XYZ file of N, CA and C in Angstrom:
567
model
N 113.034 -49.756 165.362
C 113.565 -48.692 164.541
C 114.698 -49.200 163.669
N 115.490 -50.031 164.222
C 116.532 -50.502 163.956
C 116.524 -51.502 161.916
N 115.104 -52.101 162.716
C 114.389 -53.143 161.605
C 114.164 -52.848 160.383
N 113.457 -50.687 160.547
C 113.133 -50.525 159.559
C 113.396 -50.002 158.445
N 114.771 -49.421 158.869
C 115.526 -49.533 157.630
C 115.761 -50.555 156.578
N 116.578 -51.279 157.007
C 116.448 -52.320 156.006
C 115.211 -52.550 155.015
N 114.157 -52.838 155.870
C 113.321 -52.772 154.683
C 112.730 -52.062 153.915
N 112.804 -50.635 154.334
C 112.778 -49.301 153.372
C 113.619 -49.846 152.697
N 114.834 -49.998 152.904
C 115.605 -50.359 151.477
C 115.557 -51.120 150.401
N 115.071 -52.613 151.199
C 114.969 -53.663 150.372
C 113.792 -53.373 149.236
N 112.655 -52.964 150.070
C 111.345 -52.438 149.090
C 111.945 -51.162 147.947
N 112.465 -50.679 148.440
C 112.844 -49.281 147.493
C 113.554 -49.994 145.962
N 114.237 -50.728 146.391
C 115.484 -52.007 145.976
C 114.184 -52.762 144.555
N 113.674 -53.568 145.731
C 112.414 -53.931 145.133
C 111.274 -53.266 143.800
N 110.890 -52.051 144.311
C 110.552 -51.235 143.495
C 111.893 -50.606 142.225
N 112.327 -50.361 142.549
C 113.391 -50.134 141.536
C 113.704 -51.127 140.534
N 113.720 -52.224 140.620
C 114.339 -53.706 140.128
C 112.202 -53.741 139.080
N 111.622 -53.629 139.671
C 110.646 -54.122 139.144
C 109.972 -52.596 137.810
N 110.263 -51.468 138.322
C 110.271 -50.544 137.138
C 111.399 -50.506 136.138
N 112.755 -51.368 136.278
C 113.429 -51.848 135.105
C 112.908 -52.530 134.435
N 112.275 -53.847 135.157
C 111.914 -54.643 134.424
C 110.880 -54.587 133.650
N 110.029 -53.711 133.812
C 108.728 -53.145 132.870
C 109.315 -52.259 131.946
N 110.773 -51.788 132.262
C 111.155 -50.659 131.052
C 111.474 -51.585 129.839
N 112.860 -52.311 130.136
C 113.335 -53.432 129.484
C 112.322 -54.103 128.412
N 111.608 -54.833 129.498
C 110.092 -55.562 128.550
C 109.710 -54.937 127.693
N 109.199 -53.771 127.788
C 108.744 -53.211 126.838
C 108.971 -53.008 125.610
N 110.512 -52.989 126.084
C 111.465 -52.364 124.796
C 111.505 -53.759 123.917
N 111.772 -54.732 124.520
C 111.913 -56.191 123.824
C 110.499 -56.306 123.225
N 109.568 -56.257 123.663
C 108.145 -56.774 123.180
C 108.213 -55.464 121.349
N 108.734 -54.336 121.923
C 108.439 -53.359 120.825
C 109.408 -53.737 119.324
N 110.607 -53.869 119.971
C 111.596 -55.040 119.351
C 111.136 -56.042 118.353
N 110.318 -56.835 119.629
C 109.975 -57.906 118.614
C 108.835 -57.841 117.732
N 108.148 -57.150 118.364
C 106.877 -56.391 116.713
C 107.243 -55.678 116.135
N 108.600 -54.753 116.090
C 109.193 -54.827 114.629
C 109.773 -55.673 113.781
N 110.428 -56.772 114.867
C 110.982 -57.627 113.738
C 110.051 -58.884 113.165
N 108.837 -58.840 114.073
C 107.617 -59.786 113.056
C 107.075 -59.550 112.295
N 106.690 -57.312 112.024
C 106.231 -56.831 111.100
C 107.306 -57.139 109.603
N 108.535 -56.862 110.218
C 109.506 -56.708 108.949
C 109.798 -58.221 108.197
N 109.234 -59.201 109.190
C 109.298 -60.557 108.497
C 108.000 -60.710 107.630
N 107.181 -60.226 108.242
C 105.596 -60.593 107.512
C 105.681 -59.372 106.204
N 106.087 -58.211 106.462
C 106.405 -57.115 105.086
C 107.243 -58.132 103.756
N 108.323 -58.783 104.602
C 109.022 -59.446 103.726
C 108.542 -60.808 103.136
N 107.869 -61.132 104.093
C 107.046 -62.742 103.325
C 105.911 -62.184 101.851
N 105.450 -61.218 102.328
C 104.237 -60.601 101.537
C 104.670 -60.088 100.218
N 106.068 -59.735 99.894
C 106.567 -59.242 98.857
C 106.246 -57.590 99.031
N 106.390 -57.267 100.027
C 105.768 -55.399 99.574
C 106.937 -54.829 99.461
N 108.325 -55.084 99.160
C 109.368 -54.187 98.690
C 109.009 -54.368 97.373
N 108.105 -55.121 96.553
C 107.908 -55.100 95.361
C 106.681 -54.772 94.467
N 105.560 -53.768 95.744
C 104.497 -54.034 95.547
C 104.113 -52.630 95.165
N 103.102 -52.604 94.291
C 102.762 -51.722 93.799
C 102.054 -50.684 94.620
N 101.368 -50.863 95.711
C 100.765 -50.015 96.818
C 101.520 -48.971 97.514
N 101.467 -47.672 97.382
C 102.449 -46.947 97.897
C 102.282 -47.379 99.642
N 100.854 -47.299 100.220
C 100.905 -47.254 101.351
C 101.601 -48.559 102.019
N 101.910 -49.662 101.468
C 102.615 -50.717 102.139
C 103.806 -50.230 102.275
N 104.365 -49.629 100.438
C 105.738 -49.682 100.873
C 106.441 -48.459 101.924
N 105.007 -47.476 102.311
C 105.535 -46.673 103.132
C 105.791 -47.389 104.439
N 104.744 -48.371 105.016
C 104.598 -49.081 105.811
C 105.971 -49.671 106.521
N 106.463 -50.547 105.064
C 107.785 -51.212 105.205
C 108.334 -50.366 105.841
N 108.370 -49.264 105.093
C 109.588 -48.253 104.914
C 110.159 -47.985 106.587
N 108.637 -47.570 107.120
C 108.497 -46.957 108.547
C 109.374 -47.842 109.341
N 108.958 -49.042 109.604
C 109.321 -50.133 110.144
C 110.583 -50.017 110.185
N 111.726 -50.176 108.904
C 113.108 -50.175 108.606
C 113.794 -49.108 109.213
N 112.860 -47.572 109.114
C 113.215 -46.498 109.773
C 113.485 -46.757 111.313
N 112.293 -47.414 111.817
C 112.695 -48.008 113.220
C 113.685 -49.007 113.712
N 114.146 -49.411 112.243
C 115.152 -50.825 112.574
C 116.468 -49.617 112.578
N 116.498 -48.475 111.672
C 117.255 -47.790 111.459
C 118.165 -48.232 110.381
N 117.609 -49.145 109.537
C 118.105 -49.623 108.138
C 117.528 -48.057 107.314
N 118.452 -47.400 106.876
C 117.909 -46.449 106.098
C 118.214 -46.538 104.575
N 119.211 -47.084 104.234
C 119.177 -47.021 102.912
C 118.129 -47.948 102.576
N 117.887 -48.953 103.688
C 116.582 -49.598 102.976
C 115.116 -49.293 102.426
N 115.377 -48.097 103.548
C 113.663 -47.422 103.899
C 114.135 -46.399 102.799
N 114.899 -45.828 102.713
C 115.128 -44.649 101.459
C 114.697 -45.682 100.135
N 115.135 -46.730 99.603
C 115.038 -46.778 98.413
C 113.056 -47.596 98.324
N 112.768 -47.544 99.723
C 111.114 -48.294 99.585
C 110.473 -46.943 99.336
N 111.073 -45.765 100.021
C 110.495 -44.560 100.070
C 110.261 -43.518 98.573
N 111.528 -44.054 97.920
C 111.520 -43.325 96.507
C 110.346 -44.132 96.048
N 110.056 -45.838 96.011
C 109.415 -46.414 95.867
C 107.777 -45.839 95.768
N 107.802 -45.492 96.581
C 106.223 -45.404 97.442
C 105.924 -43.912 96.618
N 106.896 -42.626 96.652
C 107.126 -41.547 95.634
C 106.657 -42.407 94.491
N 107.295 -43.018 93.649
C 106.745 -43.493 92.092
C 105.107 -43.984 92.346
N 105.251 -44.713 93.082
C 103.428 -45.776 93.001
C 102.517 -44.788 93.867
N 103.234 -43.577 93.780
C 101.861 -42.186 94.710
C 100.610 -41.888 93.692
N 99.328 -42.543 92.976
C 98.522 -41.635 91.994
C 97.036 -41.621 93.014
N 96.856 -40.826 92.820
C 95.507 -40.504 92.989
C 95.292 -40.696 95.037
N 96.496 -40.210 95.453
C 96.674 -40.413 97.092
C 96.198 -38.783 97.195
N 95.846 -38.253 98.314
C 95.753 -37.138 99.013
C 97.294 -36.258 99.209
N 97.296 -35.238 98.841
C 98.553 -34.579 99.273
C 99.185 -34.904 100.913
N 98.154 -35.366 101.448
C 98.885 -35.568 102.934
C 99.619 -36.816 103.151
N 99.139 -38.061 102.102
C 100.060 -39.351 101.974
C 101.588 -38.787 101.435
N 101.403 -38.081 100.409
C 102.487 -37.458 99.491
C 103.483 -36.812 100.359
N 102.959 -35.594 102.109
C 103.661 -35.189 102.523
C 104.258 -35.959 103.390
N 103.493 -37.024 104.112
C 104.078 -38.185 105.011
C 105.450 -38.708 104.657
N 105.502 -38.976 103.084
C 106.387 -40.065 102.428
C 107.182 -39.100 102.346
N 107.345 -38.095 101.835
C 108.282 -37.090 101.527
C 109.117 -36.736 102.817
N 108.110 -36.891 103.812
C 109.133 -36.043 105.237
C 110.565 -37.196 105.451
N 109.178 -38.702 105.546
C 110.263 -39.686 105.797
C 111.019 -39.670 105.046
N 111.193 -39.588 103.658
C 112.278 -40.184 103.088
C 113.404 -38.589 103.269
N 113.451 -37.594 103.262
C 113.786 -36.967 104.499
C 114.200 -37.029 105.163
N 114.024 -37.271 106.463
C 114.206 -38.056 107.236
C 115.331 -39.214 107.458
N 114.748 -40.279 106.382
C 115.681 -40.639 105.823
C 117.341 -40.579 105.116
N 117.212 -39.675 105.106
C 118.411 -38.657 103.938
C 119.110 -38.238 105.442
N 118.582 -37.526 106.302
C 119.401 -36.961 106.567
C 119.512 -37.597 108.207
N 119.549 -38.861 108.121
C 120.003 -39.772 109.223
C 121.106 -40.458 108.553
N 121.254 -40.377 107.226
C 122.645 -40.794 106.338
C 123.465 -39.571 105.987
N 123.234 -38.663 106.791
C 123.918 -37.402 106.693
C 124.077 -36.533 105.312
N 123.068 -36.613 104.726
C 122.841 -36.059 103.359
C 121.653 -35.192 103.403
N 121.926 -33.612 104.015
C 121.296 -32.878 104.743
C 120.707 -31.924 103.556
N 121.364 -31.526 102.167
C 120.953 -31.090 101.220
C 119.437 -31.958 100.670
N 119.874 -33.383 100.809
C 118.609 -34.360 99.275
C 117.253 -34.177 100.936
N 117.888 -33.971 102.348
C 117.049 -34.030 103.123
C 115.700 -32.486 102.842
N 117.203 -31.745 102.647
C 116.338 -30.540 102.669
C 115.063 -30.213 101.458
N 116.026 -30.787 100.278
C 114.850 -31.056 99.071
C 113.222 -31.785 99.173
N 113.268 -32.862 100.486
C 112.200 -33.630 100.469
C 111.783 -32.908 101.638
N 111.803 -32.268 102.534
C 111.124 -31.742 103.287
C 110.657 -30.657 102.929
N 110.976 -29.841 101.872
C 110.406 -28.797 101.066
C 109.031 -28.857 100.340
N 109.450 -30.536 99.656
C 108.110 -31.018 98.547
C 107.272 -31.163 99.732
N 107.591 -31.925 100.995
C 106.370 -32.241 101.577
C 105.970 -31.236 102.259
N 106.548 -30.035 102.354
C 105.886 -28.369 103.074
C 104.981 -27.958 101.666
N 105.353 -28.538 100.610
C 104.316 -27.969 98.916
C 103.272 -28.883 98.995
N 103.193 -30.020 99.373
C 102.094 -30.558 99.555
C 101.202 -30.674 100.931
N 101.739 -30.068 101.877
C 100.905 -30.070 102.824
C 101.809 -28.779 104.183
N 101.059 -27.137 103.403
C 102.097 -26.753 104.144
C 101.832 -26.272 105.706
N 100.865 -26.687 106.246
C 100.833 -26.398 107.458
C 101.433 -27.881 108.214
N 102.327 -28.587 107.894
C 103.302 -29.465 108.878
C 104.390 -29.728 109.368
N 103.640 -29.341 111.092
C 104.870 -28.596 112.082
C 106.366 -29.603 111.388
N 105.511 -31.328 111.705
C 106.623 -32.084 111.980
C 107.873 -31.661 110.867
N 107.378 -31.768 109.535
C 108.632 -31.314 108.438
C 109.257 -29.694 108.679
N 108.102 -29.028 109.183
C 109.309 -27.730 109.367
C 109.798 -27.732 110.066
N 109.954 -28.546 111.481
C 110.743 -28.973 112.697
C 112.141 -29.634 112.095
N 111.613 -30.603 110.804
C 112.785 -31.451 110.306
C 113.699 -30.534 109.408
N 113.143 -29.866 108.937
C 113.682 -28.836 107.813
C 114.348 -28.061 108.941
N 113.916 -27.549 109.656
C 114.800 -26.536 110.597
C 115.869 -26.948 111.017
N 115.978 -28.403 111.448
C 117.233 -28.730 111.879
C 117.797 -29.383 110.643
N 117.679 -29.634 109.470
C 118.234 -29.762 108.180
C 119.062 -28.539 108.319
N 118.915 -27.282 108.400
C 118.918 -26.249 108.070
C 120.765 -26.027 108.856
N 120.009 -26.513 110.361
C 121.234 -26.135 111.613
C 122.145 -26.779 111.268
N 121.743 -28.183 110.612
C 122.970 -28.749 110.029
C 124.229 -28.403 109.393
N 123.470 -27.525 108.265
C 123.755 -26.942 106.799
C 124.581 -25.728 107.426
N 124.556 -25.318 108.548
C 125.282 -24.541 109.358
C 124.367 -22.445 108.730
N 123.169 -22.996 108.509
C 122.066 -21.542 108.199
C 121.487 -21.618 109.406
N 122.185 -21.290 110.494
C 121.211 -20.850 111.491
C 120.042 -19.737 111.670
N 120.333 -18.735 110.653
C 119.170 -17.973 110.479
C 118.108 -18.482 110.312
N 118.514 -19.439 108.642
C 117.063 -19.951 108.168
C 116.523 -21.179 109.291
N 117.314 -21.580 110.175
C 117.020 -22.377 111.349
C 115.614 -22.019 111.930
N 116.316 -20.436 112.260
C 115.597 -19.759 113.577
C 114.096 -19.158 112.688
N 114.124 -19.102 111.679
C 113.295 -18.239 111.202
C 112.115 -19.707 110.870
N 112.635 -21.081 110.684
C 111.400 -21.819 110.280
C 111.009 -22.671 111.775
N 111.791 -22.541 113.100
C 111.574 -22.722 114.266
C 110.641 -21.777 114.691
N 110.404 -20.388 114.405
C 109.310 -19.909 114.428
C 108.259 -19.890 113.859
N 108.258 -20.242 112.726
C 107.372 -20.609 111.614
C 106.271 -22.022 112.576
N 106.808 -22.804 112.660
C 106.520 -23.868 113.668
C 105.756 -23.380 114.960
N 106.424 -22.694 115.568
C 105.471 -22.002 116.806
C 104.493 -21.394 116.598
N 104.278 -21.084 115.221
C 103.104 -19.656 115.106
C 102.201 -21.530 114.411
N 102.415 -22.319 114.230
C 101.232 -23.398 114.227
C 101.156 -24.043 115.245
N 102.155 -24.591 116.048
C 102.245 -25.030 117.298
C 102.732 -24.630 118.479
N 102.217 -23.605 118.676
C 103.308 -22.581 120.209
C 103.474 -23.603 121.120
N 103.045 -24.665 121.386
C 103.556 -25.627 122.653
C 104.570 -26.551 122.111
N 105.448 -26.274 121.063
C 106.016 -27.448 120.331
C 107.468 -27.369 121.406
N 107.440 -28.196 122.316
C 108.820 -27.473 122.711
C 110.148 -27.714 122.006
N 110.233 -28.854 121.301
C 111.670 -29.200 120.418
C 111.868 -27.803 119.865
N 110.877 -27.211 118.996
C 111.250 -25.966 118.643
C 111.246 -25.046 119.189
N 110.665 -24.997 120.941
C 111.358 -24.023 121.478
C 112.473 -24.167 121.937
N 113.113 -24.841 122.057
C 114.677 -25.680 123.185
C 115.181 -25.109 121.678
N 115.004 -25.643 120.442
C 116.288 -25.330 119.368
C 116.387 -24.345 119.306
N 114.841 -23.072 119.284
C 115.419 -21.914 118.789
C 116.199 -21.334 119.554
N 115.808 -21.519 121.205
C 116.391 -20.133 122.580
C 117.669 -21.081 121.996
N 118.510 -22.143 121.809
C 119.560 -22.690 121.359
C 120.056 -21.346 120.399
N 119.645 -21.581 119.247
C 120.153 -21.008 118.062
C 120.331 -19.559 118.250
N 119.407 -18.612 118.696
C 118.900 -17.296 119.200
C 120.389 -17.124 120.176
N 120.499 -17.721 121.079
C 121.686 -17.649 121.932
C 122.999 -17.602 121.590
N 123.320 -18.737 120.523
C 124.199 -18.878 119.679
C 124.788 -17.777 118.369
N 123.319 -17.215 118.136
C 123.548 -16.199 117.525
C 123.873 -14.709 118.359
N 123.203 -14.778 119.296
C 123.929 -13.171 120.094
C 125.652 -13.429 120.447
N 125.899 -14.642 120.798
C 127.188 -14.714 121.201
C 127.903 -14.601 119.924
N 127.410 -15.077 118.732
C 128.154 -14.567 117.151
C 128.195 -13.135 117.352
N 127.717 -12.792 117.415
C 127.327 -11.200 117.158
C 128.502 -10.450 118.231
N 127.993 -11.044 119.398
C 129.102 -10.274 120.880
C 130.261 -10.664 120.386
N 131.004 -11.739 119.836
C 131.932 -11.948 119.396
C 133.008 -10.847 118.272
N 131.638 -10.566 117.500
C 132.500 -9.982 116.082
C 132.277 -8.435 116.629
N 131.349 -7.902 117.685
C 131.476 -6.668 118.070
C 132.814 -5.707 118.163
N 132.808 -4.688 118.070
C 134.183 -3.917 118.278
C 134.845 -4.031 119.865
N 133.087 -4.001 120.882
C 133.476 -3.962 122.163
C 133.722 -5.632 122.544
N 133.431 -6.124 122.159
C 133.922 -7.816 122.304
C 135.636 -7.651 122.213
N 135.434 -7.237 121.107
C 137.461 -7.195 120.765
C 138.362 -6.862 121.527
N 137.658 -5.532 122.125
C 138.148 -4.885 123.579
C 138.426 -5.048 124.660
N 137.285 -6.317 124.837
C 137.209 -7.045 126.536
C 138.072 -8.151 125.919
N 138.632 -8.599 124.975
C 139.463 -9.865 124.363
C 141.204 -9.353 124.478
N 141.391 -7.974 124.689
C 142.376 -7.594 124.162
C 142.798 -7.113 123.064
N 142.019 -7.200 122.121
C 142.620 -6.721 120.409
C 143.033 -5.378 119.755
C-alpha cells in the first residue's frame, strides 16, 4: 500500500510532463510553418504580386505573426488587385483587413471594412461577430447587442456571441438600475 502511492504520483507526474510536451510541440512546429510560409511568401515576391489571393495569403500569415501594419498594407493590396473574384474573396479580405484595423486599435477604419464585407457577403456570422465587438469598443453597446443577435438568428450555437451579448444585456440593465429614480434611493440621493 505503502508503494503505491508513489507511483500514482510519479505516473500522474509522468502523464502531466508528457501532455506539456505535446502542447509546447505543437505550438513550435505551428511557429515554424509560419515562419517558413512567411520566408517562402517573401522569396516569391508576393508583397509585390499582382494576385489578390497570394497577397491575402501573405497577409493571413503576418496576421498570425501579428505584424499588422504589414498584413494591413498587403490587405489594401489584395482590395486593389480584387477583379473578377466572387464577392466572398472580397468579403474574406475586407473582414481581415478589419480585423486588421482594429488589432491596431483603429475601431472606426475597422468598422468601415467590416461593413463592405457584410455588402458583399451579408450572411457572415464571422464579420458581424467582428463588427459587434468593433461596436463594444466604440462604447455603442446597443448597436453591440442588436448585431450579436443578428449573428444568432444565422448561428444560434455561436457562443462568442452568446457570452458577449448576456455580457452586454447585463451591463445594460445595471445602466439602467443605475440611472433609475429607485436606484438613487437605495444609493442615498
Amino acid at each position: 500500500m505503502d508503494g503505491l502511492l508513489p507511483q500514482t504520483y510519479l505516473l500522474g507526474l509522468i502523464v502531466l510532463l508528457a501532455i506539456v510536451a505535446i502542447v509546447v510541440g505543437r505550438q513550435l512546429l505551428r511557429t515554424r510553418r509560419d515562419e517558413l510560409s512567411l520566408i517562402q511568401f517573401e522569396q516569391e515576391g508576393a508583397a509585390t504580386s499582382k494576385d489578390a489571393g497570394r497577397l491575402y495569403e501573405l497577409a493571413s500569415v503576418q496576421l498570425r505573426k501579428r505584424l499588422y501594419p504589414q498584413a494591413t498594407a498587403n490587405l489594401r493590396q489584395a482590395l486593389k488587385r480584387l477583379s473578377g473574384e466572387p464577392d466572398e474573396a472580397k468579403a474574406l479580405i475586407e473582414n481581415a483587413l478589419g480585423f486588421a484595423l482594429a488589432a491596431q486599435k483603429d475601431f472606426d477604419g475597422a468598422v468601415k471594412h467590416y461593413r463592405s464585407a457584410l455588402n458583399a457577403k451579408a450572411d457572415y456570422p464571422v464579420a458581424l461577430n467582428n463588427l459587434a465587438f468593433a461596436h463594444e469598443r466604440l462604447l455603442e453597446p446597443e448597436k453591440s447587442a442588436d448585431l450579436y443577435r443578428k449573428v444568432l438568428e444565422f448561428e444560434p450555437s455561436n457562443t462568442t456571441a452568446t457570452k458577449r451579448l448576456k455580457r452586454i444585456e447585463r451591463q445594460l440593465r445595471s445602466g439602467q438600475d443605475a440611472s433609475s429614480p429607485e436606484a438613487a434611493n437605495r444609493k442615498g440621493f
